[in-house]
Coordinates of C-alpha atoms and ligand atoms in Angstrom, one line a residue:
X1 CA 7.0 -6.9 4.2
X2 CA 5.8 -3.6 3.9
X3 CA 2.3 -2.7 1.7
X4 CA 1.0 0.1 -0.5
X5 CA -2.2 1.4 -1.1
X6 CA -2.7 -1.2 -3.8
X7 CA -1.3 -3.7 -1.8
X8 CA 1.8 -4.8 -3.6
X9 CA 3.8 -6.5 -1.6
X10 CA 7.4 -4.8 -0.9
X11 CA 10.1 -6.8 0.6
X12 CA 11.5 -4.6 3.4
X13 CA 15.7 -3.5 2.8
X14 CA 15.2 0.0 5.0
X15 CA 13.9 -0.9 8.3
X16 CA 12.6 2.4 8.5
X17 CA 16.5 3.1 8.0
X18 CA 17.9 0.9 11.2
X19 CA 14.5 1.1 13.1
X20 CA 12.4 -1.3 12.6
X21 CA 15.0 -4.6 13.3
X22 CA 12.3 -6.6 14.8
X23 CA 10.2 -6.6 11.6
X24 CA 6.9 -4.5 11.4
X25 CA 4.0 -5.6 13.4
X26 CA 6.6 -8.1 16.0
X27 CA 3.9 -9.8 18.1
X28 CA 5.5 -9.5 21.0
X29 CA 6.6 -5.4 20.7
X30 CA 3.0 -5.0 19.3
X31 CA 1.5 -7.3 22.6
X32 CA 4.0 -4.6 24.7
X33 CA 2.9 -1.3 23.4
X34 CA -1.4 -1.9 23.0
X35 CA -1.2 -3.6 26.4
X36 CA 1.1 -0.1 27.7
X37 CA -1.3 2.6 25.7
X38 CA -4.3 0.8 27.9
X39 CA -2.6 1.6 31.0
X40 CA -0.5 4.5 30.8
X41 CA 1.3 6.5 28.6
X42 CA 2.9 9.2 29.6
X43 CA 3.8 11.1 33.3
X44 CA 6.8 13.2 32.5
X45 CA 10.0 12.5 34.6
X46 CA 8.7 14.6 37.4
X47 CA 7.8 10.8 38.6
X48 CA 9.7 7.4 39.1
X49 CA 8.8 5.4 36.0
X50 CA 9.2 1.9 37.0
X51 CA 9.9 0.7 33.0
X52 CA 12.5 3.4 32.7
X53 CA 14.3 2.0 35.4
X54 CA 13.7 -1.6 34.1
X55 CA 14.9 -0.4 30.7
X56 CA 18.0 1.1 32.0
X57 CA 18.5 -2.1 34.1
X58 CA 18.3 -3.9 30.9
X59 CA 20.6 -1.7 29.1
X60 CA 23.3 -1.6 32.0
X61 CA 23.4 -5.7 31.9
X62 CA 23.5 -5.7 28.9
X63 CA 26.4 -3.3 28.1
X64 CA 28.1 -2.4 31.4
X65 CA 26.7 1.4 31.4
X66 CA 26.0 2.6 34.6
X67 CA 23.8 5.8 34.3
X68 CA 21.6 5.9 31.1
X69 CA 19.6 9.3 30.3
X70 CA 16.1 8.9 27.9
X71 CA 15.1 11.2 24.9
X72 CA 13.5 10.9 22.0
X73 CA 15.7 10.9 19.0
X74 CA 19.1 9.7 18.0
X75 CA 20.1 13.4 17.6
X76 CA 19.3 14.4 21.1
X77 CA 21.2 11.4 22.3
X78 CA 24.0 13.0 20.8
X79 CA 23.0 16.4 22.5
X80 CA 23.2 15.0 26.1
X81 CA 26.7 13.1 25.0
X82 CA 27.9 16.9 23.7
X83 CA 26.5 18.8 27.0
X84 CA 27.6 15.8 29.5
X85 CA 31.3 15.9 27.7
X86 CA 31.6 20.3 27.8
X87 CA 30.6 19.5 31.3
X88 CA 33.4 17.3 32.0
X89 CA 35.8 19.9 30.4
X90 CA 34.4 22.6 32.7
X91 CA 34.3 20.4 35.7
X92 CA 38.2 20.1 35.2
X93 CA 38.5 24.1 34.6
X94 CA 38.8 24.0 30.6
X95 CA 36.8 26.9 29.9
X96 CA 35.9 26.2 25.8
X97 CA 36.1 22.7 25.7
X98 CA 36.4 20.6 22.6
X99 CA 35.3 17.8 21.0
X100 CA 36.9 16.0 18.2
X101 CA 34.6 14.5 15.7
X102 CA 35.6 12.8 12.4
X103 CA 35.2 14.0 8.5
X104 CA 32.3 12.2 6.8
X105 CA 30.3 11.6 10.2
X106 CA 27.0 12.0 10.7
X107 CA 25.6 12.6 14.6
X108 CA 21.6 14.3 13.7
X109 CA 20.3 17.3 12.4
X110 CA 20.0 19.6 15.7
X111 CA 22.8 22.8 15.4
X112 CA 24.7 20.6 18.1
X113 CA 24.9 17.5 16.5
X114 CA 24.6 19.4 13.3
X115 CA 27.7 20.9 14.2
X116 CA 29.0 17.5 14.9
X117 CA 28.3 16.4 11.3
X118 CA 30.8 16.5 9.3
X119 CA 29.0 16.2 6.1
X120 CA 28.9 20.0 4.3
X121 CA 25.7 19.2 2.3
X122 CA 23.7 18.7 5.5
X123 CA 25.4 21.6 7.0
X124 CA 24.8 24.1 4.6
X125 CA 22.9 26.8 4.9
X126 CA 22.4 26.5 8.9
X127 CA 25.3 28.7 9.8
X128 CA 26.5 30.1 11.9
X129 CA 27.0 26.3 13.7
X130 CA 28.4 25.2 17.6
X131 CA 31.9 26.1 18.3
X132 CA 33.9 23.1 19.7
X133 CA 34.1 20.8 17.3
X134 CA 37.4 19.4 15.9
X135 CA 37.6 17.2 12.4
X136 CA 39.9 14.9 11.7
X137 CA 39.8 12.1 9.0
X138 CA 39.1 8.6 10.1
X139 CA 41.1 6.0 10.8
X140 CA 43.7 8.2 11.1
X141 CA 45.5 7.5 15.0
X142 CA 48.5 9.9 14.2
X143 CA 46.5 13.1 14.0
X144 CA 44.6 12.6 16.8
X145 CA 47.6 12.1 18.8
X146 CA 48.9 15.8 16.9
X147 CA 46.2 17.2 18.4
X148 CA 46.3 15.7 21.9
X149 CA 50.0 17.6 22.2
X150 CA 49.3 20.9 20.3
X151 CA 45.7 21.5 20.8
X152 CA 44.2 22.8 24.2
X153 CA 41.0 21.8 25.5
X154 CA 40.1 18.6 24.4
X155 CA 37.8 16.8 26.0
X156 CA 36.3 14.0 24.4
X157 CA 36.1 12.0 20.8
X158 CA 33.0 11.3 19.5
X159 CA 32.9 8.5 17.0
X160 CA 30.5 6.1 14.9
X161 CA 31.9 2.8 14.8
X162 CA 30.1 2.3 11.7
X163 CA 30.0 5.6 9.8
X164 CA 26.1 4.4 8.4
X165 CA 25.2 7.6 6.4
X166 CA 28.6 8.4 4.5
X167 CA 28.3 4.8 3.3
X168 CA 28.2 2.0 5.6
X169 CA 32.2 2.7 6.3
X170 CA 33.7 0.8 9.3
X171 CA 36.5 2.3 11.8
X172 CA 39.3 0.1 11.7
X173 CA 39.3 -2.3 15.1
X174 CA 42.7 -1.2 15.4
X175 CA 42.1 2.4 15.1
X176 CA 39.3 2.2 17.6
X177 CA 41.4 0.1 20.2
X178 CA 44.1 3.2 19.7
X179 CA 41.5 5.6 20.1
X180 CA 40.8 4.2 23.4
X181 CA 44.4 4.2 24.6
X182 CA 44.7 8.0 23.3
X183 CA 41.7 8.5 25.3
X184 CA 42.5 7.2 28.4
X185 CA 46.4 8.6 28.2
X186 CA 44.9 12.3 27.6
X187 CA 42.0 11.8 29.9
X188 CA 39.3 12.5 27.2
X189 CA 35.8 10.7 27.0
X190 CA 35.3 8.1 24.1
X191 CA 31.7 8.6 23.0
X192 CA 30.2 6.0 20.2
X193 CA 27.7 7.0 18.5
X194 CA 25.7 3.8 18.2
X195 CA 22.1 5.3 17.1
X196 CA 22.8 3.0 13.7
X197 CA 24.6 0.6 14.6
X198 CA 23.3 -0.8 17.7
X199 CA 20.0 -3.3 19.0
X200 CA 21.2 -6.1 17.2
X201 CA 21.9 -4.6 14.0
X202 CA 25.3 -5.7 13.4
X203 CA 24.9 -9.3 15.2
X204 CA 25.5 -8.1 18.3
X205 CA 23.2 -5.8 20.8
X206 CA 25.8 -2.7 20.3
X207 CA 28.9 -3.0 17.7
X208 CA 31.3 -2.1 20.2
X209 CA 31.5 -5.9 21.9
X210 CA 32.8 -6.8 18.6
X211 CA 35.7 -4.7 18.3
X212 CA 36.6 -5.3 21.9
X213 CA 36.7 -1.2 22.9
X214 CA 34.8 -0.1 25.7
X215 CA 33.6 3.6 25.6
X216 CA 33.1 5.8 28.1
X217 CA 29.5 7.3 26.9
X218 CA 27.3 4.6 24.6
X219 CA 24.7 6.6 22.5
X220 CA 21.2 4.7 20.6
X221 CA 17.9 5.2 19.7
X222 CA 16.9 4.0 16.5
X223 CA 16.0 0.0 17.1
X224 CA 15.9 0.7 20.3
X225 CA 12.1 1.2 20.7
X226 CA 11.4 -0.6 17.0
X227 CA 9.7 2.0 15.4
X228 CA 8.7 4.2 19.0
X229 CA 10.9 7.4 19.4
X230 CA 13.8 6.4 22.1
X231 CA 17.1 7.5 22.6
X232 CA 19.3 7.1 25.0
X233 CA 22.5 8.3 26.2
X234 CA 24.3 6.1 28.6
X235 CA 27.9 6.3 30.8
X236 CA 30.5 4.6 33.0
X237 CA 33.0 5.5 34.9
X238 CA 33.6 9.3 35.4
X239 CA 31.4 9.8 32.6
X240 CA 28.5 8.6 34.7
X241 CA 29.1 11.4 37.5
X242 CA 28.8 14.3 35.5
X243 CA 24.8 14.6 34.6
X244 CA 22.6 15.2 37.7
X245 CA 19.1 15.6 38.6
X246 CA 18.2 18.6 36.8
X247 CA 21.0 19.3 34.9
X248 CA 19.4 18.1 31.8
X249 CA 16.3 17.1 30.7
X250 CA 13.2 15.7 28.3
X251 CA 9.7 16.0 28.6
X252 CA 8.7 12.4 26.7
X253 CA 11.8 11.3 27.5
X254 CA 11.8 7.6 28.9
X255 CA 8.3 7.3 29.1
X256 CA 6.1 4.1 29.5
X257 CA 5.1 4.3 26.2
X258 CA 7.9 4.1 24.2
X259 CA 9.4 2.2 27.7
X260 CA 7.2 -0.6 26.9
X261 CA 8.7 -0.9 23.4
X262 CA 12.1 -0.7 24.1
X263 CA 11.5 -3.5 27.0
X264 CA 9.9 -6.2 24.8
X265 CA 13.0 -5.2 21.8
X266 CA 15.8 -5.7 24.0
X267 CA 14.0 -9.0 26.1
X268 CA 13.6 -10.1 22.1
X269 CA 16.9 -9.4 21.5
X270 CA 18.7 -10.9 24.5
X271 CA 16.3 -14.0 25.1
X272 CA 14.9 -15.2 21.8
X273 CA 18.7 -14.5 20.6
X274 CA 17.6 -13.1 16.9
X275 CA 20.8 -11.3 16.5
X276 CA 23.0 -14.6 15.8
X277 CA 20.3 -14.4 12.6
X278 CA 22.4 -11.6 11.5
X279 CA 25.1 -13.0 9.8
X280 CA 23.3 -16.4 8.2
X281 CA 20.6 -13.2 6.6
X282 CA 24.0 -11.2 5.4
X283 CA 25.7 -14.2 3.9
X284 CA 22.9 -15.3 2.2
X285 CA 21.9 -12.0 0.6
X286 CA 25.6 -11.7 -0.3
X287 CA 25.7 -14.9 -1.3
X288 CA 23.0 -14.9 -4.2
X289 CA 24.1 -11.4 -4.6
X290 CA 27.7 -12.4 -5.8
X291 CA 25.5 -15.6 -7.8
X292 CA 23.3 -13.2 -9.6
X293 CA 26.0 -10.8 -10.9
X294 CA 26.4 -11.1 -14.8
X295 CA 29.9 -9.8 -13.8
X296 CA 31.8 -9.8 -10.5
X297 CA 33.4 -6.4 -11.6
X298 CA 30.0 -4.6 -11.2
X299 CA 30.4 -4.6 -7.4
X300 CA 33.8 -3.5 -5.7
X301 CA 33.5 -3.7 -2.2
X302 CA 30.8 -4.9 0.6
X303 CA 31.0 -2.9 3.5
X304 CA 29.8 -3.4 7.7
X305 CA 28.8 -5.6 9.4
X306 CA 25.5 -8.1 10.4
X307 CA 22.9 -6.6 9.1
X308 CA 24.3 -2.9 8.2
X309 CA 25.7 -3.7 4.5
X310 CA 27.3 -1.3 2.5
X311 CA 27.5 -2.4 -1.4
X312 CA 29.7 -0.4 -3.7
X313 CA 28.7 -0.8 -7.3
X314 CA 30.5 0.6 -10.0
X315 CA 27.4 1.5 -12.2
X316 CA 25.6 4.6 -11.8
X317 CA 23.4 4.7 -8.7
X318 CA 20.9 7.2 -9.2
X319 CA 17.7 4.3 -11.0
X320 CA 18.8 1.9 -8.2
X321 CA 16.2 2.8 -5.5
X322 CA 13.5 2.9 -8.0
X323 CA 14.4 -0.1 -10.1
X324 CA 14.1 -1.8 -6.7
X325 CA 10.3 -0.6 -6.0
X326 CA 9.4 -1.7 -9.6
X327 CA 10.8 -5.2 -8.1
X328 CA 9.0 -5.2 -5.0
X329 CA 12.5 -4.7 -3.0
X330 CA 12.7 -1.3 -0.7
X331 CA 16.8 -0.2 -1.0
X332 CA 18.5 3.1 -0.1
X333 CA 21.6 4.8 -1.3
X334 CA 24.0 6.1 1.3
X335 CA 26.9 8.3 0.5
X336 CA 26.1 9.3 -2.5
X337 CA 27.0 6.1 -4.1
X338 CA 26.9 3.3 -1.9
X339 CA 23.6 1.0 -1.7
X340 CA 22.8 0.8 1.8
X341 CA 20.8 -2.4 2.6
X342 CA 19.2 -2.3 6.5
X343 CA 17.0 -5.7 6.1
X344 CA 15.4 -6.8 9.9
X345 CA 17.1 -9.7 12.1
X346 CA 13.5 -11.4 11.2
X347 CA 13.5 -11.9 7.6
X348 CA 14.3 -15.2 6.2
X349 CA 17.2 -16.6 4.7
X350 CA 15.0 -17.4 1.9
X351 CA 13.6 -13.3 1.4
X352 CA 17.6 -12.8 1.6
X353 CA 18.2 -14.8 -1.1
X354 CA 15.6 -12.8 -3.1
X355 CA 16.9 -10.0 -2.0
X356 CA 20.7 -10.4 -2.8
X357 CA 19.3 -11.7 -6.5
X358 CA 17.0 -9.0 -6.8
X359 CA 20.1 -5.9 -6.4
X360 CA 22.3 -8.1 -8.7
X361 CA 19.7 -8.2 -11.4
X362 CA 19.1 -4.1 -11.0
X363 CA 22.9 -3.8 -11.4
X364 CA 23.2 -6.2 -14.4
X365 CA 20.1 -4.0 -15.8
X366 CA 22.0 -0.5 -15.5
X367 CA 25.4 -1.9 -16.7
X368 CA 23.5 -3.5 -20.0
X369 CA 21.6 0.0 -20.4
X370 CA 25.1 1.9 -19.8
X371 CA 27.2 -0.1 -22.3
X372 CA 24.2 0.6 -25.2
X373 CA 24.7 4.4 -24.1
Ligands
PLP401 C1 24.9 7.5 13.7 C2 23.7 8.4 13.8 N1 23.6 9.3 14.8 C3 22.5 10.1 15.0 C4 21.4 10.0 14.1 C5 20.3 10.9 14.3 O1 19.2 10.2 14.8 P1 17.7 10.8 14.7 O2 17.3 10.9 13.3 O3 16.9 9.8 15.5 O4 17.7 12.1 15.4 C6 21.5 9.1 13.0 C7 20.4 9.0 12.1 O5 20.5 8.5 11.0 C8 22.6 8.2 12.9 O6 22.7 7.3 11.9

């Protein structure tokens, strides 16, 4: 539940858009970070910082990553994954190497992984971007494989499994199991971009268990420090040897601070096992969705997966966010046109239920008003 200044109670669909998975005010990240800020907060990684290694130990157990580097932000994440793949291109002798990146995706809002972006509005105006960047549309194996044959200099494909902010729109499992036999047969990096997706919020701690594709670079922040600024950008393999000491860098990065959070949301996560919660929450918000709708027509598609839903209505979209804050429900729109609901592994089936209601009443609201227009 979230407040404002009146105190009206709002029920939480946002998470701080994928942050805050663990709820606001989780006793045990809150315990973690006032207990941390008493002791120390920050060093700088001119020193060992004994709960960045126990956060990358975490992370490596937990998803097979051997070497994990620590920023801030899920666009700097990104920004390590872009400089640690050009790297790998020049390390084999490809002087402008390139990445492909997919039509619709969104990667942050720094000229790198702005250039990444493939959304024009967010582009626009922030010219001239990073050359090195190759788009392709998604789900689309055959025109990767084009450019594998015709196109020099490839050296990696960067990917969200989920694309979260053109609209909650999934990569086919298929696709993504190709993508990582194109990968390995041309010797290119797989990089997910799991800043959305991952710390539980799809049921699992990152998406790509699910789809049974391992990458070769695994990039969060996000949930990862439950409302602290963490990112992280982790690799295996031949992936893991191309970073060194010195070669790139972050003041805050990693530190106790934000350490201390990211420890207690991944202990939650793995021990307390919240993130089998995912899929009872989604069908029950679906479920009273579908209940509440005065017509089934009004919706045409739920999108994602756990708790990343993507609902396509076929009213207008542009009241929805506000019809939900006169209800007490906080709801975003991604897309353009899809309403993007991000609840927290914490809330209860019963706040689902209200929830799911709550969007079907809004739509049955807008589609009344639109036939009267
Ligand atoms: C998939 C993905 N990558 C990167 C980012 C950028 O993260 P940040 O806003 O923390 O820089 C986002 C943010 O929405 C995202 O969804």
């Amino acid at each position: 539940m979230l407040y404002d200044t009146t105190d009206r109670a709002y029920l939480d669909g946002v998470s701080g858009i994928a942050v805050t998975n663990l709820g606001h005010g989780h006793p045990r990240v809150t315990k973690a970070i006032t207990d941390q800020a008493k002791r120390l907060v920050h060093t700088s990684n001119l020193f060992h910082i004994g709960l960045q290694e126990a956060v990358a130990e975490q992370l490596r157990a937990i998803t097979g990553m051997e070497n994990m580097f620590f920023c801030n932000s899920g666009a700097e994440a990104n920004e390590a994954a872009i400089k640690l793949a050009r790297r790998f291109g020049h390390q084999k002798g490809v002087e402008t190497p390139k990445i492909i990146v997919l039509d619709g995706a969104f990667h942050g809002r720094t000229i790198g992984a702005l250039s990444a972006t493939g959304n024009q509005k967010i582009r626009q105006g922030f010219g001239p971007l990073l050359e090195g960047f190759v788009r392709v549309p998604p789900n689309d194996l055959t025109a990767i494989d084009a450019l594998g044959e015709t196109l020099n200099g490839v050296v990696a494909v960067l990917v969200e499994p989920i694309l979260g902010e053109a609209g909650i729109r999934p990569l086919d499992t298929d696709y993504l199991q190709g993508l990582r036999s194109l990968c390995t047969k041309h010797q290119w990096l797989l990089i997910f971009d799991e800043v959305q997706t991952g710390n539980g919020r799809c049921g699992s701690a990152y998406v790509f268990e699910q789809m049974a594709v391992e990458p070769d670079v695994l990039l969060t922040a996000k949930g990862l420090g439950n409302g602290l600024p963490i990112g992280v950008c982790m690799a295996r393999g031949v992936a893991a040897e191309q970073l060194g000491p010195g070669d790139h860098g972050s003041t805050y990065g990693g530190n106790p601070l934000c350490c201390a959070a990211a420890q207690a949301v991944l202990t939650t996560l793995t021990e307390e096992n919240v993130m089998s919660q995912a899929n009872h929450i989604r069908d029950a918000l679906l479920t009273a969705l579908h209940g509440h709708l005065a017509d089934p027509t009004l919706v045409t598609e739920v999108r994602g997966r756990g708790l990343m839903i993507g609902i396509q209505p076929t009213t207008a979209t542009d009241q929805i966010v506000q019809r939900g804050l006169d209800r007490g429900l906080l709801l975003n729109i991604a897309g353009g046109d899809t309403i993007r609901v991000l609840p927290p592994l914490v809330m209860s089936l019963e706040q689902a239920g209200e929830m799911g209601a709550g969007i079907a009443q809004i739509l049955n609201e807008i589609a009344q008003q639109e036939d009267r227009a």
